Amino acid sequence: MAGSVRKSGGLHAGAVLTIDLEAVRWNYRFLRGKLGARVRCGAVVKADAYGLGAQYVAPALHAEGCRDFFVAHLDEGLRLQPYLPESSIYILNGLPGGGEADCVDAGLVPVLNSLDQCQAWAMRARKLGKALPAVIQIDSGMNRLGMSQREIAGWVKGGSQFAGVDVRFVMSHLACADVPSHAANAMQLAKFRRLADLFPGLPRSFANSSGIFVGKDFHHDIVRPGAALYGINPIPTRANPMRPVVRLSARVIQVREADKGDHVGYGWDFRASTAARLATLSIGYADGMHRAVAKTGAVYFEGQALPIAGRVSMDSITVDVSSLQPDRLGAGSEVEVIGDHQSVDDLAEAMGTIGYEVLTGLGHRYERNYLGTADLSRAELVRELQS
Ligand SMILES: *Cc1c(COP(=O)(O)O)cnc(C)c1O
């Protein structure tokens, strides 16, 4: 099964992105294994499954038994819905004004983040004469999305006014779960419990990837991992327990000899202190190689680090390959950007950011190879019907 590869896009692409769906599934099973038997493991597939292709990733998770999918935007939910039979798709950013009809028609579940959204959803339910599913988000201290204590009091007082809203569960989101010892975690948990008690008998959802590792108290009834499914380390202070999902390699366009004193790239930022051999690779900031990576970044060839020389261009970077025997690397060679020697998190660190931003910023020019697609005949079928 691991041998099954599906290619998409970029027949003559300069760089190759490989996404291992078997690893995504392994990561899902691993996270599920950390949960009690009655806790459901959902999956966050917003932003095109963190840039990896939700139409492939979500069916892979579905094949693994996942039935609770979270996206950010209503449009993302509408696009994914045909791939996910017998599943719930929740819209984390809530119900956009005027989006009620599309949400109802596609059977999507909005996360209601304000009393206004609750009222709009209740009104729609009254109009249709049927209950409509929703999730209620409680703000437990992040102050980003969700109902405040005052709004929740308004909900409780509203009583029968909200009878048409079929609340599936209440949820909240952790601000500091990637630091398990952070005082905010316990404070948010206490506040979440206190406010969730105002919704007696309803299931609860609290933990993202990192939250799963903070402790069993944080699991409640449904967890919402995203990053860890895609191989990002959920506990950055410890060794990464997840399997890597992404490999990225860029092709050499050209190799050139530079004399001592020659300059490289825009702004002449790099000057060769000795004669050097340079390779220009077909990957640049339009492909998610942030310009910030130039300072400390490297790529790898046969395990050897090749430092980036000069600024990152839109479509290319130049690396110093002087340390390699001249015949080992030439035009067309593939150089590792993300892989065995440099994880997503390593590359993120060199860019001064986090793995989430690296993945969601990968861009659209790659040749994409999906490993482990054998079970995805349904997704394939849907895609063919839609094209
Ligand atoms: C993005 C998001 C998640 C997933 O977080 P990860 O850190 O990627 O696991 C869970 N819940 C909410 C509300 C989110 O916005």
Short mmCIF file of C-alpha atoms and ligand atoms in Angstrom, two decimals:
data_model
loop_
_atom_site.label_atom_id
_atom_site.label_comp_id
_atom_site.label_asym_id
_atom_site.label_seq_id
_atom_site.Cartn_x
_atom_site.Cartn_y
_atom_site.Cartn_z
CA MET A 1 0.00 0.00 0.00
CA ALA A 2 2.83 2.35 0.87
CA GLY A 3 3.96 1.98 -2.71
CA SER A 4 0.81 3.51 -4.13
CA VAL A 5 1.55 7.01 -5.35
CA ARG A 6 -0.76 9.54 -6.86
CA LYS A 7 0.76 12.51 -8.56
CA SER A 8 -0.85 15.87 -8.84
CA GLY A 9 0.29 19.04 -10.58
CA GLY A 10 3.67 20.25 -11.70
CA LEU A 11 4.71 17.85 -14.44
CA HIS A 12 7.88 19.89 -14.90
CA ALA A 13 8.01 21.36 -11.43
CA GLY A 14 11.26 22.55 -9.94
CA ALA A 15 10.59 20.97 -6.58
CA VAL A 16 8.85 17.85 -5.35
CA LEU A 17 6.54 17.67 -2.34
CA THR A 18 5.79 14.19 -1.03
CA ILE A 19 2.94 13.71 1.42
CA ASP A 20 2.79 10.39 3.23
CA LEU A 21 -0.85 9.60 3.97
CA GLU A 22 0.18 6.40 5.73
CA ALA A 23 2.08 8.59 8.21
CA VAL A 24 -0.97 10.83 8.66
CA ARG A 25 -2.99 7.73 9.49
CA TRP A 26 -0.30 6.43 11.84
CA ASN A 27 -0.30 9.79 13.62
CA TYR A 28 -4.09 9.68 13.95
CA ARG A 29 -3.92 6.19 15.48
CA PHE A 30 -1.13 7.29 17.80
CA LEU A 31 -3.15 10.25 19.11
CA ARG A 32 -6.27 8.09 19.46
CA GLY A 33 -4.18 5.67 21.51
CA LYS A 34 -3.52 8.42 24.04
CA LEU A 35 -7.24 8.89 24.66
CA GLY A 36 -9.66 7.04 26.88
CA ALA A 37 -11.99 4.60 25.15
CA ARG A 38 -14.96 6.99 25.11
CA VAL A 39 -13.09 10.06 23.83
CA ARG A 40 -13.58 10.82 20.14
CA CYS A 41 -10.61 11.89 18.05
CA GLY A 42 -11.54 14.52 15.47
CA ALA A 43 -9.22 16.07 12.89
CA VAL A 44 -8.60 19.69 11.96
CA VAL A 45 -8.27 19.97 8.19
CA LYS A 46 -8.57 23.75 7.83
CA ALA A 47 -6.42 25.69 5.36
CA ASP A 48 -6.40 22.74 2.95
CA ALA A 49 -5.24 20.40 5.73
CA TYR A 50 -2.41 22.76 6.66
CA GLY A 51 -1.42 23.06 3.03
CA LEU A 52 -1.14 19.32 2.39
CA GLY A 53 -4.31 18.86 0.31
CA ALA A 54 -7.52 18.34 2.27
CA GLN A 55 -9.16 16.33 -0.51
CA TYR A 56 -6.49 13.65 0.03
CA VAL A 57 -5.80 14.03 3.73
CA ALA A 58 -9.41 14.10 4.95
CA PRO A 59 -10.45 10.86 3.16
CA ALA A 60 -7.31 9.19 4.56
CA LEU A 61 -8.43 10.14 8.07
CA HIS A 62 -11.96 9.06 7.25
CA ALA A 63 -10.61 5.65 6.23
CA GLU A 64 -8.98 5.52 9.67
CA GLY A 65 -12.37 6.01 11.32
CA CYS A 66 -12.42 9.76 11.91
CA ARG A 67 -15.92 11.24 11.60
CA ASP A 68 -15.44 14.71 13.12
CA PHE A 69 -13.72 17.19 10.83
CA PHE A 70 -12.96 20.83 11.61
CA VAL A 71 -12.39 23.55 9.02
CA ALA A 72 -12.11 27.31 9.51
CA HIS A 73 -14.29 28.65 6.71
CA LEU A 74 -17.71 27.72 5.43
CA ASP A 75 -16.25 27.55 1.90
CA GLU A 76 -13.73 24.96 3.06
CA GLY A 77 -16.54 22.87 4.49
CA LEU A 78 -18.61 23.13 1.31
CA ARG A 79 -15.64 21.95 -0.75
CA LEU A 80 -14.85 19.00 1.52
CA GLN A 81 -18.37 17.79 2.19
CA PRO A 82 -18.61 15.44 -0.84
CA TYR A 83 -15.47 13.57 0.31
CA LEU A 84 -16.71 12.84 3.82
CA PRO A 85 -19.84 10.70 4.03
CA GLU A 86 -21.46 10.06 7.41
CA SER A 87 -19.28 12.71 9.01
CA SER A 88 -19.74 15.98 10.82
CA ILE A 89 -17.91 19.00 9.45
CA TYR A 90 -17.62 21.90 11.88
CA ILE A 91 -16.94 25.49 10.84
CA LEU A 92 -14.56 26.92 13.45
CA ASN A 93 -14.73 30.55 12.36
CA GLY A 94 -18.47 30.40 12.83
CA LEU A 95 -21.45 31.30 10.79
CA PRO A 96 -20.76 34.10 8.31
CA GLY A 97 -23.64 36.53 7.76
CA GLY A 98 -25.70 35.25 4.84
CA GLY A 99 -24.12 31.79 5.03
CA GLU A 100 -27.00 30.13 6.86
CA ALA A 101 -28.68 28.60 3.80
CA ASP A 102 -25.46 27.08 2.41
CA CYS A 103 -24.61 25.72 5.84
CA VAL A 104 -28.03 24.06 6.18
CA ASP A 105 -28.08 22.69 2.62
CA ALA A 106 -24.67 21.03 2.99
CA GLY A 107 -25.41 19.76 6.49
CA LEU A 108 -22.44 21.60 7.98
CA VAL A 109 -22.22 22.41 11.67
CA PRO A 110 -21.31 25.99 12.54
CA VAL A 111 -19.37 26.79 15.68
CA LEU A 112 -21.41 29.63 17.18
CA ASN A 113 -18.99 32.18 18.56
CA SER A 114 -21.38 34.93 19.65
CA LEU A 115 -24.93 35.46 20.84
CA ASP A 116 -25.67 37.13 17.48
CA GLN A 117 -24.68 33.94 15.67
CA CYS A 118 -26.85 31.91 18.05
CA GLN A 119 -29.79 34.17 17.29
CA ALA A 120 -29.27 33.95 13.52
CA TRP A 121 -29.06 30.15 13.69
CA ALA A 122 -32.13 29.93 15.97
CA MET A 123 -34.08 32.16 13.61
CA ARG A 124 -33.14 29.96 10.65
CA ALA A 125 -34.27 26.90 12.61
CA ARG A 126 -37.63 28.52 13.40
CA LYS A 127 -38.11 29.46 9.76
CA LEU A 128 -37.40 25.88 8.62
CA GLY A 129 -39.41 24.36 11.46
CA LYS A 130 -36.59 21.99 12.41
CA ALA A 131 -33.69 21.85 14.82
CA LEU A 132 -30.28 22.78 13.38
CA PRO A 133 -27.01 21.37 14.71
CA ALA A 134 -24.34 23.66 16.13
CA VAL A 135 -21.38 23.80 18.47
CA ILE A 136 -21.05 26.54 21.05
CA GLN A 137 -17.62 28.01 21.61
CA ILE A 138 -16.83 29.38 25.04
CA ASP A 139 -13.98 31.81 25.46
CA SER A 140 -11.92 30.44 28.34
CA GLY A 141 -9.17 33.03 28.20
CA MET A 142 -7.71 33.30 24.71
CA ASN A 143 -9.96 36.22 23.76
CA ARG A 144 -9.98 35.26 20.11
CA LEU A 145 -13.29 33.56 19.36
CA GLY A 146 -16.16 32.35 21.48
CA MET A 147 -18.87 33.54 23.80
CA SER A 148 -17.91 35.53 26.85
CA GLN A 149 -19.30 34.79 30.27
CA ARG A 150 -21.83 37.58 29.75
CA GLU A 151 -23.00 36.17 26.42
CA ILE A 152 -23.38 32.72 27.93
CA ALA A 153 -25.57 34.22 30.62
CA GLY A 154 -27.61 35.71 27.76
CA TRP A 155 -27.94 32.25 26.20
CA VAL A 156 -29.07 30.72 29.48
CA LYS A 157 -31.63 33.51 29.98
CA GLY A 158 -32.78 33.23 26.36
CA GLY A 159 -34.15 29.77 27.15
CA SER A 160 -36.76 28.65 24.61
CA GLN A 161 -35.66 31.37 22.19
CA PHE A 162 -32.77 29.02 21.30
CA ALA A 163 -34.81 25.81 21.34
CA GLY A 164 -34.16 25.24 17.64
CA VAL A 165 -30.39 25.11 18.12
CA ASP A 166 -29.34 21.51 18.61
CA VAL A 167 -26.06 21.94 20.49
CA ARG A 168 -23.84 18.95 19.76
CA PHE A 169 -21.10 19.97 22.18
CA VAL A 170 -19.45 22.98 23.75
CA MET A 171 -15.83 23.77 23.02
CA SER A 172 -12.99 26.11 23.86
CA HIS A 173 -9.41 26.54 22.67
CA LEU A 174 -6.09 26.58 24.53
CA ALA A 175 -3.64 29.45 24.06
CA CYS A 176 -0.48 27.92 25.59
CA ALA A 177 -0.82 24.14 25.34
CA ASP A 178 2.56 23.76 23.58
CA VAL A 179 4.10 24.69 26.95
CA PRO A 180 2.54 22.03 29.21
CA SER A 181 3.69 23.74 32.43
CA HIS A 182 2.24 27.13 31.46
CA ALA A 183 -0.08 28.50 34.14
CA ALA A 184 -2.63 29.48 31.48
CA ASN A 185 -3.52 25.82 30.86
CA ALA A 186 -4.93 25.16 34.32
CA MET A 187 -6.60 28.58 34.42
CA GLN A 188 -8.31 28.00 31.08
CA LEU A 189 -9.37 24.50 32.12
CA ALA A 190 -10.99 25.82 35.32
CA LYS A 191 -12.83 28.55 33.43
CA PHE A 192 -13.94 26.17 30.67
CA ARG A 193 -15.35 23.72 33.22
CA ARG A 194 -17.16 26.45 35.12
CA LEU A 195 -18.82 27.82 31.99
CA ALA A 196 -19.45 24.42 30.38
CA ASP A 197 -21.37 23.45 33.53
CA LEU A 198 -24.03 25.92 32.35
CA PHE A 199 -24.69 23.45 29.52
CA PRO A 200 -25.53 20.39 31.60
CA GLY A 201 -25.26 17.01 29.94
CA LEU A 202 -23.54 18.28 26.79
CA PRO A 203 -20.26 16.78 25.55
CA ARG A 204 -17.14 18.98 25.66
CA SER A 205 -14.18 19.60 23.38
CA PHE A 206 -11.05 21.41 24.52
CA ALA A 207 -7.73 19.96 23.35
CA ASN A 208 -5.81 20.67 20.15
CA SER A 209 -2.72 18.53 19.35
CA SER A 210 -0.63 19.91 22.19
CA GLY A 211 -3.59 19.85 24.57
CA ILE A 212 -3.77 16.05 24.20
CA PHE A 213 -0.28 15.87 25.73
CA VAL A 214 -0.97 18.28 28.58
CA GLY A 215 -2.95 15.64 30.42
CA LYS A 216 -6.08 13.49 30.50
CA ASP A 217 -8.00 16.28 32.27
CA PHE A 218 -7.83 18.22 29.04
CA HIS A 219 -9.30 15.51 26.80
CA HIS A 220 -13.01 15.72 27.67
CA ASP A 221 -15.21 14.10 24.97
CA ILE A 222 -13.79 15.15 21.59
CA VAL A 223 -10.25 16.27 20.81
CA ARG A 224 -9.29 18.44 17.82
CA PRO A 225 -5.73 17.75 16.68
CA GLY A 226 -4.36 19.35 13.52
CA ALA A 227 -0.59 19.96 13.53
CA ALA A 228 0.42 16.64 15.12
CA LEU A 229 -1.41 14.70 12.40
CA TYR A 230 0.89 16.42 9.89
CA GLY A 231 4.08 15.59 11.77
CA ILE A 232 4.63 18.84 13.64
CA ASN A 233 5.98 18.30 17.17
CA PRO A 234 3.12 18.92 19.63
CA ILE A 235 5.53 19.27 22.58
CA PRO A 236 8.47 21.29 21.28
CA THR A 237 10.52 20.81 24.47
CA ARG A 238 10.61 17.03 23.98
CA ALA A 239 11.54 14.64 21.15
CA ASN A 240 8.83 14.56 18.51
CA PRO A 241 6.64 11.45 18.96
CA MET A 242 4.88 11.95 15.61
CA ARG A 243 5.87 10.47 12.25
CA PRO A 244 7.10 12.85 9.57
CA VAL A 245 4.51 13.36 6.83
CA VAL A 246 6.19 15.79 4.45
CA ARG A 247 9.29 15.52 2.31
CA LEU A 248 10.37 18.38 0.11
CA SER A 249 13.19 18.37 -2.37
CA ALA A 250 14.28 20.99 -4.88
CA ARG A 251 16.09 20.42 -8.16
CA VAL A 252 19.42 21.93 -9.08
CA ILE A 253 18.99 24.25 -12.07
CA GLN A 254 22.64 25.11 -12.55
CA VAL A 255 26.05 24.70 -10.91
CA ARG A 256 28.62 27.48 -11.26
CA GLU A 257 32.12 28.34 -10.12
CA ALA A 258 32.61 31.58 -8.19
CA ASP A 259 35.99 33.23 -7.69
CA LYS A 260 37.17 34.59 -4.40
CA GLY A 261 35.47 37.98 -3.88
CA ASP A 262 32.48 37.25 -6.14
CA HIS A 263 29.07 38.31 -4.90
CA VAL A 264 25.88 36.26 -4.92
CA GLY A 265 22.27 37.25 -5.37
CA TYR A 266 20.15 40.34 -4.79
CA GLY A 267 21.80 43.12 -2.86
CA TRP A 268 25.14 41.35 -3.24
CA ASP A 269 24.51 40.16 0.30
CA PHE A 270 26.95 37.24 0.06
CA ARG A 271 30.59 37.51 -0.91
CA ALA A 272 32.71 34.40 -1.51
CA SER A 273 35.68 34.49 0.85
CA THR A 274 37.41 31.80 -1.24
CA ALA A 275 36.75 30.26 -4.63
CA ALA A 276 33.45 28.38 -4.28
CA ARG A 277 31.13 26.10 -6.21
CA LEU A 278 27.51 27.25 -6.09
CA ALA A 279 24.30 25.49 -7.03
CA THR A 280 21.09 27.32 -7.82
CA LEU A 281 17.95 25.43 -6.75
CA SER A 282 14.48 25.76 -8.14
CA ILE A 283 12.68 26.84 -4.98
CA GLY A 284 12.13 30.36 -3.66
CA TYR A 285 9.93 32.49 -1.49
CA ALA A 286 6.97 31.96 -3.82
CA ASP A 287 7.21 28.32 -2.73
CA GLY A 288 7.31 29.12 0.97
CA MET A 289 11.08 29.46 1.44
CA HIS A 290 10.85 32.60 3.54
CA ARG A 291 13.52 35.20 2.87
CA ALA A 292 14.39 35.00 6.58
CA VAL A 293 15.88 31.54 5.99
CA ALA A 294 18.88 32.98 4.16
CA LYS A 295 20.63 33.92 7.42
CA THR A 296 20.94 30.49 9.01
CA GLY A 297 19.33 28.08 6.57
CA ALA A 298 20.74 25.05 4.83
CA VAL A 299 19.55 22.26 2.58
CA TYR A 300 20.95 18.72 2.48
CA PHE A 301 22.47 16.46 -0.13
CA GLU A 302 23.41 12.90 0.79
CA GLY A 303 23.38 14.01 4.39
CA GLN A 304 25.74 16.92 3.84
CA ALA A 305 24.54 20.40 4.90
CA LEU A 306 24.70 22.96 2.10
CA PRO A 307 24.44 26.51 3.46
CA ILE A 308 22.32 29.06 1.63
CA ALA A 309 24.46 31.76 0.02
CA GLY A 310 22.86 35.19 -0.33
CA ARG A 311 19.22 36.20 -0.42
CA VAL A 312 16.28 34.00 -1.27
CA SER A 313 14.77 34.93 -4.65
CA MET A 314 11.17 34.42 -5.68
CA ASP A 315 11.93 31.27 -7.67
CA SER A 316 15.37 30.14 -6.53
CA ILE A 317 18.00 29.96 -3.84
CA THR A 318 21.74 29.59 -4.26
CA VAL A 319 23.64 27.20 -2.01
CA ASP A 320 27.33 26.59 -1.43
CA VAL A 321 28.21 23.08 -2.63
CA SER A 322 32.00 23.44 -2.34
CA SER A 323 32.07 20.70 0.30
CA LEU A 324 30.84 18.08 -2.22
CA GLN A 325 32.98 16.23 -4.77
CA PRO A 326 32.34 18.03 -8.10
CA ASP A 327 30.86 14.97 -9.82
CA ARG A 328 28.30 14.24 -7.11
CA LEU A 329 25.81 16.96 -7.85
CA GLY A 330 24.72 18.59 -11.11
CA ALA A 331 21.76 20.07 -12.97
CA GLY A 332 18.69 17.95 -12.20
CA SER A 333 19.99 16.60 -8.86
CA GLU A 334 17.42 16.66 -6.08
CA VAL A 335 18.38 18.34 -2.83
CA GLU A 336 16.55 17.81 0.47
CA VAL A 337 14.76 20.82 1.93
CA ILE A 338 12.54 18.87 4.34
CA GLY A 339 13.36 15.22 5.05
CA ASP A 340 15.60 12.95 7.10
CA HIS A 341 18.12 15.69 7.93
CA GLN A 342 15.80 18.66 8.36
CA SER A 343 12.30 18.34 9.83
CA VAL A 344 9.46 20.77 9.24
CA ASP A 345 10.13 22.15 12.71
CA ASP A 346 13.89 22.52 11.98
CA LEU A 347 13.18 24.49 8.81
CA ALA A 348 10.65 26.62 10.69
CA GLU A 349 13.25 27.45 13.30
CA ALA A 350 15.73 28.53 10.63
CA MET A 351 12.99 30.81 9.26
CA GLY A 352 12.14 32.21 12.67
CA THR A 353 8.64 30.78 12.59
CA ILE A 354 6.64 27.66 13.45
CA GLY A 355 5.96 24.48 11.48
CA TYR A 356 2.33 25.51 11.00
CA GLU A 357 3.38 28.52 8.94
CA VAL A 358 5.88 26.48 6.92
CA LEU A 359 3.23 23.93 5.90
CA THR A 360 0.43 26.40 5.18
CA GLY A 361 2.85 28.55 3.16
CA LEU A 362 4.17 25.81 0.86
CA GLY A 363 2.65 27.24 -2.30
CA HIS A 364 1.18 25.64 -5.38
CA ARG A 365 4.00 25.01 -7.83
CA TYR A 366 5.22 21.65 -6.60
CA GLU A 367 4.94 18.28 -8.15
CA ARG A 368 2.92 16.62 -5.40
CA ASN A 369 3.20 12.93 -4.68
CA TYR A 370 0.77 11.29 -2.31
CA LEU A 371 1.93 8.01 -0.77
CA GLY A 372 -0.56 5.47 0.46
CA THR A 373 -3.63 6.37 -1.55
CA ALA A 374 -4.81 2.80 -2.13
CA ASP A 375 -7.87 3.16 0.12
CA LEU A 376 -9.00 6.37 -1.41
CA SER A 377 -11.02 5.10 -4.33
CA ARG A 378 -14.03 7.02 -3.10
CA ALA A 379 -12.17 10.31 -3.00
CA GLU A 380 -10.90 9.61 -6.47
CA LEU A 381 -14.40 8.86 -7.67
CA VAL A 382 -15.77 12.08 -6.21
CA ARG A 383 -12.99 14.07 -7.81
CA GLU A 384 -13.66 12.55 -11.17
CA LEU A 385 -17.37 13.27 -10.86
CA GLN A 386 -16.62 16.86 -9.99
CA SER A 387 -14.08 17.54 -12.70
C1 LIG B 1 -6.40 25.17 14.46
C2 LIG B 1 -7.24 24.76 15.61
C3 LIG B 1 -7.07 23.49 16.19
C4 LIG B 1 -5.93 22.57 15.82
O1 LIG B 1 -4.78 23.01 16.49
P1 LIG B 1 -3.37 22.23 16.36
O2 LIG B 1 -2.48 23.00 17.24
O3 LIG B 1 -2.98 22.32 14.93
O4 LIG B 1 -3.61 20.84 16.80
C5 LIG B 1 -7.98 23.10 17.16
N1 LIG B 1 -8.97 23.92 17.56
C6 LIG B 1 -9.14 25.16 17.05
C7 LIG B 1 -10.24 26.02 17.53
C8 LIG B 1 -8.27 25.63 16.07
O5 LIG B 1 -8.42 26.86 15.57
#
